[in-house]
mmCIF file of C-alpha atoms in Angstrom:
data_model
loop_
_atom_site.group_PDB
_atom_site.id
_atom_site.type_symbol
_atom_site.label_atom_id
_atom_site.label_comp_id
_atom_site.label_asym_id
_atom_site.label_seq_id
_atom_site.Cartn_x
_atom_site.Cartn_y
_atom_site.Cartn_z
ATOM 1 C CA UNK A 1 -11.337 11.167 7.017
ATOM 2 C CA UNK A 2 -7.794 10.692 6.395
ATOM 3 C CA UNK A 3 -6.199 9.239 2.981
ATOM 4 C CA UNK A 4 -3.446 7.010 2.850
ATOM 5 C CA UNK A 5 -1.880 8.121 -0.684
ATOM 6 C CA UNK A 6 0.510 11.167 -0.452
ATOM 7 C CA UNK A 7 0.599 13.095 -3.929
ATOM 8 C CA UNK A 8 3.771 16.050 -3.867
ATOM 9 C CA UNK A 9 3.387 16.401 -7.605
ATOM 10 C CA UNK A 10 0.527 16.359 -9.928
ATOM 11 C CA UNK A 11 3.091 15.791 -12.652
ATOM 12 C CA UNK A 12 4.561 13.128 -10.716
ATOM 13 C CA UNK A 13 1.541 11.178 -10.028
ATOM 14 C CA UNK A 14 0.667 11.060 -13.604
ATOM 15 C CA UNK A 15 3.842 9.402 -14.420
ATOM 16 C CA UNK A 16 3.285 7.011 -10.986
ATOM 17 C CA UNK A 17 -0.321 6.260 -11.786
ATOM 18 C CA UNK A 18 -2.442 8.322 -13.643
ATOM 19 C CA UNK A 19 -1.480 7.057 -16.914
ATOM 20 C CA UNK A 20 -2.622 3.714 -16.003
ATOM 21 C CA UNK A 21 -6.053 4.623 -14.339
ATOM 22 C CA UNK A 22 -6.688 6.591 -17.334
ATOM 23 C CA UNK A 23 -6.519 3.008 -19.387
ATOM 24 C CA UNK A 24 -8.404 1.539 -16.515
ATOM 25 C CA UNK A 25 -10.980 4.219 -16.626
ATOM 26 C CA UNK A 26 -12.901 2.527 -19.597
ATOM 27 C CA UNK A 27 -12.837 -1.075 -18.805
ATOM 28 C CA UNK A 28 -14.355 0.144 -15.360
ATOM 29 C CA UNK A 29 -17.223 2.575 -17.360
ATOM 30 C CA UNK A 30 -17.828 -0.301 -19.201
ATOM 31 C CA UNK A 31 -18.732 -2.425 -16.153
ATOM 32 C CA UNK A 32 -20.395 0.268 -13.758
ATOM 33 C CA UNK A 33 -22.680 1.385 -16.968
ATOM 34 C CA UNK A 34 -23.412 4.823 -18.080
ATOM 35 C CA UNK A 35 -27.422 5.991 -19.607
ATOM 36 C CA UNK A 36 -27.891 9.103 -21.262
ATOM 37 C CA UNK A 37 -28.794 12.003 -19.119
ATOM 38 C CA UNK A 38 -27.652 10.519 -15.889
ATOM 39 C CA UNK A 39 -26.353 12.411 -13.156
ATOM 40 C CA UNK A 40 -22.788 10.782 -11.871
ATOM 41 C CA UNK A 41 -20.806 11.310 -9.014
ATOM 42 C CA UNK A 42 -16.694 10.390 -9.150
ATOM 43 C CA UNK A 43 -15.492 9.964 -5.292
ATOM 44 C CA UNK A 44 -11.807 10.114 -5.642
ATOM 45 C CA UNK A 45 -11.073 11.724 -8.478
ATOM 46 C CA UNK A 46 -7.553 12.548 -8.636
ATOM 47 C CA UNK A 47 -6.040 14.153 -11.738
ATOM 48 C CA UNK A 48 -9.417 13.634 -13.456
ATOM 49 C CA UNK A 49 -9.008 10.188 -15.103
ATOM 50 C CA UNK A 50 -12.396 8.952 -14.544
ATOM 51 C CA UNK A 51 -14.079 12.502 -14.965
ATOM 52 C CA UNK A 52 -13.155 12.911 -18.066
ATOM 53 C CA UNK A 53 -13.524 9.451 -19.135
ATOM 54 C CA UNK A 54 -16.962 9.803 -18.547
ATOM 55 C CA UNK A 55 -17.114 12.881 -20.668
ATOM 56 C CA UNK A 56 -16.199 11.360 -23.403
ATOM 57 C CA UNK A 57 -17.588 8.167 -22.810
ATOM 58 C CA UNK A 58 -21.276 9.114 -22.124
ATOM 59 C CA UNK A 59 -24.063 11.716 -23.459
ATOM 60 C CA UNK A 60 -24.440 12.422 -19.384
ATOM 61 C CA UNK A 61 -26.639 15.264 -17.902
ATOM 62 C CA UNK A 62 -24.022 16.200 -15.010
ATOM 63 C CA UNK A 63 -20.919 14.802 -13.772
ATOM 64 C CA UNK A 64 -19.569 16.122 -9.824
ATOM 65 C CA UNK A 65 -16.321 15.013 -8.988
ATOM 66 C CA UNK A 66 -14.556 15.021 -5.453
ATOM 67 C CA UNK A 67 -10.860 14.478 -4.171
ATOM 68 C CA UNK A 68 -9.315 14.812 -0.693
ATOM 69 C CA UNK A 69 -6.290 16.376 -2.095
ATOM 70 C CA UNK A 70 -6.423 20.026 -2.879
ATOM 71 C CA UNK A 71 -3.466 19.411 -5.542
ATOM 72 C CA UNK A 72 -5.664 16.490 -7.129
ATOM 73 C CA UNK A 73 -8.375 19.062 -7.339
ATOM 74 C CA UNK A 74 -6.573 21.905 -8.688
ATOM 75 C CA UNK A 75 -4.935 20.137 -11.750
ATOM 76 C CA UNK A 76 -8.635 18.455 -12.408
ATOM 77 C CA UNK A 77 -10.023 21.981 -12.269
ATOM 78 C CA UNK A 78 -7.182 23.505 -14.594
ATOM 79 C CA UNK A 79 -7.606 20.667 -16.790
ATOM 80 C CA UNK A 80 -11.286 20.978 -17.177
ATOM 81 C CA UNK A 81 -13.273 22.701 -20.145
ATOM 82 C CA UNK A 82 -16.646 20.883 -19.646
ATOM 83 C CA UNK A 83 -19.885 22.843 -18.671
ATOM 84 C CA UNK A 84 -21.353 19.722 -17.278
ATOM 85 C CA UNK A 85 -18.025 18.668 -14.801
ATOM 86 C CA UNK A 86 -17.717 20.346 -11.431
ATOM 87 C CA UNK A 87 -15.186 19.507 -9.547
ATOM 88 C CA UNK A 88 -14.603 20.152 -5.456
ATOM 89 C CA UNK A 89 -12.066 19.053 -2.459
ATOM 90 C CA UNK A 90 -14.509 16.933 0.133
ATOM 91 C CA UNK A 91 -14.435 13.918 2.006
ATOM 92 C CA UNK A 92 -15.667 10.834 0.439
ATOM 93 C CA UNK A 93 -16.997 9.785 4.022
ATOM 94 C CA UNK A 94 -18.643 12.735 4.443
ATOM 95 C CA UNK A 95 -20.293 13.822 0.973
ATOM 96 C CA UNK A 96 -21.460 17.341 0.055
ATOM 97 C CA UNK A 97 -24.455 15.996 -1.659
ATOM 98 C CA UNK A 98 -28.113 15.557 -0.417
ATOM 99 C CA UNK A 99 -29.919 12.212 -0.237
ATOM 100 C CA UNK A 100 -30.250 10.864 -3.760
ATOM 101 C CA UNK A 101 -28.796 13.246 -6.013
ATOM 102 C CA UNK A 102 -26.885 11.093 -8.256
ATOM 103 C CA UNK A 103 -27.986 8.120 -11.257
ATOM 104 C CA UNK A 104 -24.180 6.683 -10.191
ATOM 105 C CA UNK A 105 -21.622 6.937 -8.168
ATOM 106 C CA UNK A 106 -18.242 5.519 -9.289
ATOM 107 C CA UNK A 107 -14.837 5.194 -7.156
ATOM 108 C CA UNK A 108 -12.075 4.411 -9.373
ATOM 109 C CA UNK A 109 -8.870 3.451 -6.955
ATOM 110 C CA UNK A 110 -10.009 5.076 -4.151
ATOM 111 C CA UNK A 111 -11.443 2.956 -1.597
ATOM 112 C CA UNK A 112 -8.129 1.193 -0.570
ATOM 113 C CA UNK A 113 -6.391 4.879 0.314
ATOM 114 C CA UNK A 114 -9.667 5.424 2.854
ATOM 115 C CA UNK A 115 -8.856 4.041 6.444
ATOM 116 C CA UNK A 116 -12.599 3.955 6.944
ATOM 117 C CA UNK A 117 -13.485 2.616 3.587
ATOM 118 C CA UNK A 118 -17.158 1.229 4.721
ATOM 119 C CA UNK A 119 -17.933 4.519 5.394
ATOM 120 C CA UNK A 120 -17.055 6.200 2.134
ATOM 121 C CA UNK A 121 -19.041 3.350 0.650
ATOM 122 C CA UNK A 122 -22.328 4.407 2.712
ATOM 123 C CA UNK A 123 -22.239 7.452 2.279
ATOM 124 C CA UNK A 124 -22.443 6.667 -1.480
ATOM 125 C CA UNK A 125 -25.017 4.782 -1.532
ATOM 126 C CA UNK A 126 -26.616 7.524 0.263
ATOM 127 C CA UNK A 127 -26.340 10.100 -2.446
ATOM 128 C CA UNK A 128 -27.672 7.766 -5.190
ATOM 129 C CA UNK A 129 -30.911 7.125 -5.893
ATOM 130 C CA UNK A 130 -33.197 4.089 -5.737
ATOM 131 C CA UNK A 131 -32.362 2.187 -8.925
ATOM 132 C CA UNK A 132 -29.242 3.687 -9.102
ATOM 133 C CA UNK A 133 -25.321 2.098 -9.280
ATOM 134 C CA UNK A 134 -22.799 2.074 -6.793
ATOM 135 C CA UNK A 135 -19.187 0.959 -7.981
ATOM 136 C CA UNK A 136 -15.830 1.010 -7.218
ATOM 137 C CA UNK A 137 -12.807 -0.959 -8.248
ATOM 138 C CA UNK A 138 -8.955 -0.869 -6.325
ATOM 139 C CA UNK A 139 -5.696 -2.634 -7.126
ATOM 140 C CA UNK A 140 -5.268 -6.410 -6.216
ATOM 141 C CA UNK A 141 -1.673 -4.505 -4.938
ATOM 142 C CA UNK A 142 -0.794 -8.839 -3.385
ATOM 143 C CA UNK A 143 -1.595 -10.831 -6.681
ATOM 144 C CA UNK A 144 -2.662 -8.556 -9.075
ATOM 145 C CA UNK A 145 0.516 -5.912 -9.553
ATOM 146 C CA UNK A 146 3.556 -7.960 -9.899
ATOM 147 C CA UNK A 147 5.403 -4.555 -11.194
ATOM 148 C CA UNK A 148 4.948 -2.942 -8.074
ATOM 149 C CA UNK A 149 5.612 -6.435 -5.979
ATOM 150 C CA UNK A 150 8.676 -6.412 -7.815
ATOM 151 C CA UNK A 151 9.866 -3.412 -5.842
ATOM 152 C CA UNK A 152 8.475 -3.887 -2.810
ATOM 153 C CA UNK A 153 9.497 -7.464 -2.414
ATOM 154 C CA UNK A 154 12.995 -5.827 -3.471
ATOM 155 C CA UNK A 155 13.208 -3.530 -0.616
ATOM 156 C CA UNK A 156 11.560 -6.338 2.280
ATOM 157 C CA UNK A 157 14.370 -8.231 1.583
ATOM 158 C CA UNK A 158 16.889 -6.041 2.295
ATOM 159 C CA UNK A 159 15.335 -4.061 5.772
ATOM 160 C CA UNK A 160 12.922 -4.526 8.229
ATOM 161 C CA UNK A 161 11.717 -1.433 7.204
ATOM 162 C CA UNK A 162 10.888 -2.851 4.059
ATOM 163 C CA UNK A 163 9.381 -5.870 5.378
ATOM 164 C CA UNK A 164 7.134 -3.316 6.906
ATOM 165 C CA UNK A 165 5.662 -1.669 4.013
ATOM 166 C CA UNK A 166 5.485 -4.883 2.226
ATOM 167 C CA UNK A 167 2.829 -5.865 4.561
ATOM 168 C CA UNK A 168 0.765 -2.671 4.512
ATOM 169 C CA UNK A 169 1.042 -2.396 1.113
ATOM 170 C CA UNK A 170 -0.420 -6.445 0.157
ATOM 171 C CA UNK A 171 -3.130 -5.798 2.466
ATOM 172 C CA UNK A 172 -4.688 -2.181 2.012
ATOM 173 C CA UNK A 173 -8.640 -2.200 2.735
ATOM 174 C CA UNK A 174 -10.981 -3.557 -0.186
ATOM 175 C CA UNK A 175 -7.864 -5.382 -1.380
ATOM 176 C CA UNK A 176 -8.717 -9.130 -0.561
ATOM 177 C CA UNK A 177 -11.030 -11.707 -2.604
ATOM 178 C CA UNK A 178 -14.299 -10.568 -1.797
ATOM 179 C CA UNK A 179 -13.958 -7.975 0.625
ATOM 180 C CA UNK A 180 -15.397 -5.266 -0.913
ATOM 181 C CA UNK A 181 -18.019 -7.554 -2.193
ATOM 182 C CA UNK A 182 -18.997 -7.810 1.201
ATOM 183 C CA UNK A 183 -19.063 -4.231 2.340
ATOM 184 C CA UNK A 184 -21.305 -3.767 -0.506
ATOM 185 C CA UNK A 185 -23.643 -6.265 0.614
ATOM 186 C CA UNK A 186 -23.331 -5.069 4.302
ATOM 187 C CA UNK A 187 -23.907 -1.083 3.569
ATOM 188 C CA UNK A 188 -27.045 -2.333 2.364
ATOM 189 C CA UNK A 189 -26.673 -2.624 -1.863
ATOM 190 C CA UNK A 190 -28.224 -5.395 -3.658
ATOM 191 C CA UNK A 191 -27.584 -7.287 -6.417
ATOM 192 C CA UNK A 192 -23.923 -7.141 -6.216
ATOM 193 C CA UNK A 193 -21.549 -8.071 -8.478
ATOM 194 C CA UNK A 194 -17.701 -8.542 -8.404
ATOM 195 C CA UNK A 195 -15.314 -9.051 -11.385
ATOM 196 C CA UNK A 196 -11.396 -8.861 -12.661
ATOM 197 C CA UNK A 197 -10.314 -5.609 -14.434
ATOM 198 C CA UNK A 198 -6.954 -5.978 -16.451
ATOM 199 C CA UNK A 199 -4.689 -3.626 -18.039
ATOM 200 C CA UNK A 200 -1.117 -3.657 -19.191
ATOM 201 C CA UNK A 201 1.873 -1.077 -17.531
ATOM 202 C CA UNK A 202 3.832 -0.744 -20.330
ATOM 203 C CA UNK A 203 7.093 1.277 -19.045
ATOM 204 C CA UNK A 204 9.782 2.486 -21.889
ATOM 205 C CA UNK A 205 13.091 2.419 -19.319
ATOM 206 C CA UNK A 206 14.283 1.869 -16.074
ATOM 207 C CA UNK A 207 13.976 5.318 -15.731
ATOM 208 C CA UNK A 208 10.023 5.461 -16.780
ATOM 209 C CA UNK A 209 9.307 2.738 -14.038
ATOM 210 C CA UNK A 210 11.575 4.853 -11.217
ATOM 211 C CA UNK A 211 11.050 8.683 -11.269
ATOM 212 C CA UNK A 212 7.951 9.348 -9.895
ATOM 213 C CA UNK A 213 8.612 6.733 -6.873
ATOM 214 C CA UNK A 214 12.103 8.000 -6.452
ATOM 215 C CA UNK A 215 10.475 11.562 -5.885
ATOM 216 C CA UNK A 216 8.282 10.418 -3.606
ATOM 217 C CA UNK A 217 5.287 9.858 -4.858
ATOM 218 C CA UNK A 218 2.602 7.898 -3.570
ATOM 219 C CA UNK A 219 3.477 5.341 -0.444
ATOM 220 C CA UNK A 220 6.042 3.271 -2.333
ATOM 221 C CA UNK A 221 7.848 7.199 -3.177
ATOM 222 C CA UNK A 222 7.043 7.826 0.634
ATOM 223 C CA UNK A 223 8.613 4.988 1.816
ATOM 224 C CA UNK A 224 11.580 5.657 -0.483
ATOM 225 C CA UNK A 225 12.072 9.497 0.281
ATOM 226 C CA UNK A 226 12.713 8.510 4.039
ATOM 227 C CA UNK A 227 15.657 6.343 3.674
ATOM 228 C CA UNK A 228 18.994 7.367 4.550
ATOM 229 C CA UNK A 229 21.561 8.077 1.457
ATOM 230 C CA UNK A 230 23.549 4.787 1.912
ATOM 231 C CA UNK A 231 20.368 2.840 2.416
ATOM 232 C CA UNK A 232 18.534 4.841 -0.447
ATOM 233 C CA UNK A 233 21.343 4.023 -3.181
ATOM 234 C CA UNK A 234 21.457 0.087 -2.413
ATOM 235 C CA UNK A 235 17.652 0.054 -2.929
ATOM 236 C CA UNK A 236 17.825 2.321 -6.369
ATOM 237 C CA UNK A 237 20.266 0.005 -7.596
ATOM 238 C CA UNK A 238 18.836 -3.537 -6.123
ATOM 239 C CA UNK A 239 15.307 -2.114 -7.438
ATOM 240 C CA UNK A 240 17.045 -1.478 -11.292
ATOM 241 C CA UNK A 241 18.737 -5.151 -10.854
ATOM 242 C CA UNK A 242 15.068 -6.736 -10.427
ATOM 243 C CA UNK A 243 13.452 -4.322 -13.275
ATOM 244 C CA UNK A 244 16.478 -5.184 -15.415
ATOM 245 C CA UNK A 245 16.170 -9.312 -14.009
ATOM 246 C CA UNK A 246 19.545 -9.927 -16.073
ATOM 247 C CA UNK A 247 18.923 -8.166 -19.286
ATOM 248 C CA UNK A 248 19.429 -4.796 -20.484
ATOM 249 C CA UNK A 249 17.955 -1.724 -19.546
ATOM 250 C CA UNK A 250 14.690 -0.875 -21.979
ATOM 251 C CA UNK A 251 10.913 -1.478 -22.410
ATOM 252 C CA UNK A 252 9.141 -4.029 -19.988
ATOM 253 C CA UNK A 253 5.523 -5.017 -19.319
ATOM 254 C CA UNK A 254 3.112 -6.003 -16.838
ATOM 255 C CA UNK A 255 0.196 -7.170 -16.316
ATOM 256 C CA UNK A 256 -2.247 -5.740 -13.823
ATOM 257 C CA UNK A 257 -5.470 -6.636 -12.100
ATOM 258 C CA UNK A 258 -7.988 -4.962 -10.224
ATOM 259 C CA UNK A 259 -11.052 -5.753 -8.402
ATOM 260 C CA UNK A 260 -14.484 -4.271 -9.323
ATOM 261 C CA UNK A 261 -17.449 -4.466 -7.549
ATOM 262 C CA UNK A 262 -21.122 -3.102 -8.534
ATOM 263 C CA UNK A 263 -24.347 -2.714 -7.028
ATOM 264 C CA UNK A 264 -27.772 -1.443 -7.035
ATOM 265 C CA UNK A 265 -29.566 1.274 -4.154
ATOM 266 C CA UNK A 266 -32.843 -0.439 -2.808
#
């Protein structure tokens, strides 16, 4: 498996995203359901926002976490200081886990960065046991992020290139109504159930909202880190004129959904 998301920086991706799948972390807990004891599994799990959500969260038995990115894994490790977390680089479409290991297994933003995201869904249902919870949630990056919209509706109107990674952005696997509803239901998981997560991205400055894209993080950064210097400064500055949207420079907010879908191993 390949993954979509480039990370340079673990600082950097905490400032891009981390901070706000750490908020998203416990509306998503509260809908994928934690008992005591259980055994949980966290497929994707970056910096650690989920993991140690969960720690906190739960009176849990176990909790294994896995991330594609060997700098993901190594801040998560360096981070942890809980017995019961253990965390490893693998492939979420090829897990290091035996049939049925886990109670759970959770995927919090995730499945969108996996080109073959059907896969990475099989293969947790595999490792969960009958009885046992499958969920996942991912950005609704067309309707649901109008922050990040703002920027890359910025940038399609001024290039080709921009038009470009508008569309792959808007329509990233697991992203549409339903869609990962269906996958669910097709990699064999019953009783599923899909719902609207919401948080707020609450960003102090221009600045705040910029840095970590403008270093090239993540595929908005990615997209930004390849333009040429002329073309580079006209989108910084047509970027801060749609953040700004007439007013001065300072605190703005935005609303953000994601979708969330759960469901039960057979």
């Amino acid at each position: 498996m390949t993954s979509s998301f480039n990370v340079n920086d673990a600082a950097g991706y905490e400032q891009l995203m981390g901070r706000w799948s750490q908020k998203l972390a416990l509306p998503f807990i509260d809908f994928a359901g934690l008992a005591d004891g259980e055994r949980i599994l966290d497929v994707g799990c970056g910096t650690g926002s989920l993991t140690f959500a969960l720690a906190r969260t739960g009176n849990l038995g176990e909790i294994a976490a896995i991330d594609y990115s060997d700098v993901f894994v190594a801040e998560a490790n360096r981070r942890n200081t809980d017995p019961r977390i253990k965390i490893q680089q693998a492939d979420a479409c090829a897990l290091p886990f035996a049939d049925a290991t886990f109670d759970r297994a959770l995927a919090l933003l995730v499945l969108h960065f996996v080109p073959e995201a059907d896969r990475a869904v099989a293969e947790m249902r595999r490792v969960v046991r009958p009885g046992g919870v499958v969920a996942a949630t991912v950005w609704d990056h067309l309707g649901g992020m109008p922050g990040m919209r703002m920027m890359v509706d910025t940038v399609a109107a001024l290039s080709e290139g921009g038009r470009q990674l508008r569309a792959r952005y808007c329509f990233q696997p697991m992203m549409q109504p339903g869609e990962m509803k269906r996958t669910f239901v097709e990699q064999g998981l019953v009783d599923v159930a899909e719902t609207q997560l919401m948080i707020r991205m609450d960003y102090q400055s221009f600045e705040d909202y910029w840095t970590p894209i403008a270093a090239g993080e993540g595929p908005l950064g990615k997209y930004v880190a390849a333009l040429e210097p002329v073309e580079r400064a006209r989108t910084d500055a047509a970027v801060r004129d749609a953040y700004e949207a007439g007013r001065a420079d300072g605190p703005r907010s935005f609303a953000n959904v994601a979708w969330a879908c759960r469901g039960m191993v057979p």
